[in-house]
CSV table of C-alpha atoms in Angstrom, one decimal:
chain,number,residue,atom,x,y,z
A,1,UNK,CA,111.5,13.9,31.4
A,2,UNK,CA,108.7,16.4,31.4
A,3,UNK,CA,107.1,17.2,34.7
A,4,UNK,CA,103.3,17.1,35.0
A,5,UNK,CA,101.6,20.5,34.6
A,6,UNK,CA,101.0,20.9,38.3
A,7,UNK,CA,104.8,20.9,38.8
A,8,UNK,CA,105.4,23.7,36.3
A,9,UNK,CA,108.0,26.3,37.2
A,10,UNK,CA,105.3,29.0,37.6
A,11,UNK,CA,103.3,26.8,40.1
A,12,UNK,CA,106.5,26.0,42.0
A,13,UNK,CA,107.3,29.7,42.1
A,14,UNK,CA,103.8,30.5,43.4
A,15,UNK,CA,104.1,27.8,46.0
A,16,UNK,CA,107.4,29.1,47.2
A,17,UNK,CA,106.0,32.6,47.3
A,18,UNK,CA,103.1,31.4,49.4
A,19,UNK,CA,105.5,29.6,51.8
A,20,UNK,CA,107.6,32.7,52.1
A,21,UNK,CA,104.5,34.7,53.0
A,22,UNK,CA,103.3,32.2,55.6
A,23,UNK,CA,106.6,31.3,57.2
A,24,UNK,CA,108.5,34.6,57.1
A,25,UNK,CA,106.1,37.6,56.5
A,26,UNK,CA,103.1,36.7,58.6
A,27,UNK,CA,104.9,35.6,61.8
A,28,UNK,CA,107.3,38.6,61.6
A,29,UNK,CA,104.3,40.9,61.1
A,30,UNK,CA,102.5,39.3,64.0
A,31,UNK,CA,105.5,39.7,66.3
A,32,UNK,CA,105.9,43.4,65.3
A,33,UNK,CA,102.2,43.9,66.1
A,34,UNK,CA,102.6,42.3,69.5
A,35,UNK,CA,105.7,44.4,70.3
A,36,UNK,CA,104.3,47.8,69.1
A,37,UNK,CA,100.6,47.9,69.9
A,38,UNK,CA,100.7,51.7,70.2
A,39,UNK,CA,101.3,52.3,66.5
A,40,UNK,CA,100.1,49.5,64.2
A,41,UNK,CA,99.7,51.5,61.0
A,42,UNK,CA,103.5,51.5,60.3
A,43,UNK,CA,103.8,47.7,60.1
A,44,UNK,CA,100.8,46.8,58.0
A,45,UNK,CA,101.5,45.7,54.4
A,46,UNK,CA,99.8,48.3,52.2
A,47,UNK,CA,98.3,47.5,48.8
A,48,UNK,CA,101.2,49.3,47.1
A,49,UNK,CA,103.9,47.5,49.2
A,50,UNK,CA,106.4,45.6,46.9
A,51,UNK,CA,105.7,42.3,48.5
A,52,UNK,CA,101.9,42.7,48.0
A,53,UNK,CA,102.4,43.8,44.3
A,54,UNK,CA,104.7,40.8,43.7
A,55,UNK,CA,102.3,38.4,45.2
A,56,UNK,CA,99.3,39.8,43.3
A,57,UNK,CA,101.3,39.6,40.0
A,58,UNK,CA,102.2,35.9,40.7
A,59,UNK,CA,98.6,35.1,41.5
A,60,UNK,CA,97.4,36.8,38.4
A,61,UNK,CA,99.9,35.0,36.2
A,62,UNK,CA,99.0,31.7,37.7
A,63,UNK,CA,95.3,32.3,37.1
A,64,UNK,CA,96.0,33.2,33.5
A,65,UNK,CA,98.3,30.2,32.9
A,66,UNK,CA,95.7,27.8,34.4
A,67,UNK,CA,92.7,29.6,32.8
A,68,UNK,CA,91.1,30.3,36.2
A,69,UNK,CA,88.7,33.2,36.7
A,70,UNK,CA,88.9,34.7,40.2
A,71,UNK,CA,85.7,34.6,42.3
A,72,UNK,CA,83.5,37.6,42.8
A,73,UNK,CA,84.1,39.7,45.9
A,74,UNK,CA,82.4,37.9,48.9
A,75,UNK,CA,80.1,39.4,51.5
A,76,UNK,CA,81.2,40.1,55.0
A,77,UNK,CA,79.9,36.8,56.5
A,78,UNK,CA,81.6,34.7,53.9
A,79,UNK,CA,84.8,36.7,54.1
A,80,UNK,CA,84.9,36.3,57.9
A,81,UNK,CA,84.4,32.5,57.6
A,82,UNK,CA,87.2,32.2,55.0
A,83,UNK,CA,89.6,34.3,57.1
A,84,UNK,CA,88.9,32.3,60.2
A,85,UNK,CA,89.4,29.0,58.3
A,86,UNK,CA,92.7,30.3,56.7
A,87,UNK,CA,94.3,31.8,59.7
A,88,UNK,CA,92.8,30.0,62.8
A,89,UNK,CA,91.7,26.7,61.2
A,90,UNK,CA,88.1,26.9,62.4
A,91,UNK,CA,85.0,28.9,61.6
A,92,UNK,CA,83.9,31.8,63.9
A,93,UNK,CA,81.2,31.3,66.4
A,94,UNK,CA,77.8,32.9,66.0
A,95,UNK,CA,78.6,35.8,68.4
A,96,UNK,CA,81.8,36.7,66.5
A,97,UNK,CA,79.9,36.7,63.2
A,98,UNK,CA,77.1,38.8,64.6
A,99,UNK,CA,79.6,41.3,66.2
A,100,UNK,CA,81.5,41.5,62.9
A,101,UNK,CA,78.4,42.1,60.8
A,102,UNK,CA,77.2,44.9,63.2
A,103,UNK,CA,80.6,46.6,63.2
A,104,UNK,CA,80.6,49.8,61.1
A,105,UNK,CA,84.4,50.4,61.4
A,106,UNK,CA,86.0,50.6,57.9
A,107,UNK,CA,89.1,48.7,59.4
A,108,UNK,CA,87.0,45.8,60.8
A,109,UNK,CA,88.7,43.3,58.5
A,110,UNK,CA,92.2,44.4,59.4
A,111,UNK,CA,91.2,44.3,63.1
A,112,UNK,CA,89.9,40.7,62.8
A,113,UNK,CA,93.1,39.6,61.0
A,114,UNK,CA,95.3,41.2,63.7
A,115,UNK,CA,93.2,39.6,66.4
A,116,UNK,CA,93.5,36.2,64.8
A,117,UNK,CA,97.3,36.5,64.2
A,118,UNK,CA,97.7,37.3,67.9
A,119,UNK,CA,95.7,34.2,69.0
A,120,UNK,CA,96.8,30.7,69.8
A,121,UNK,CA,94.6,29.2,67.0
A,122,UNK,CA,96.9,30.8,64.4
A,123,UNK,CA,100.0,29.2,65.9
A,124,UNK,CA,98.2,25.8,66.2
A,125,UNK,CA,96.9,26.0,62.7
A,126,UNK,CA,100.2,26.9,61.1
A,127,UNK,CA,102.0,24.2,63.1
A,128,UNK,CA,99.4,21.6,62.0
A,129,UNK,CA,99.6,22.6,58.3
A,130,UNK,CA,103.4,23.0,57.9
A,131,UNK,CA,104.8,20.3,60.1
């Protein structure tokens, strides 16, 4: 019996990788951030980290297998909205958007992600999605 295309081994592998990231990596990273606020740079996953490289390769393979072209890079406002929806499960309020757009810090994206991972909305959103 042949499985439908959406159940191909590559898609299942990608789904398992995503689950691994959400269930193991993100909560562990968030806990490490909470426990060592003084030096956060040593716990961030860098672009050249093996886990990041592996995930990027799997995503690229999945796009090629399914003939999907990745979207163009989004602007700051759209990126912020997407991050809030993915991590917290809701869009940012107007004040948060305005503050983010005015921020000139080169690490403002990382700072927002860390803030969201430390918040209650992240826990509620992950619990709602995965249970």
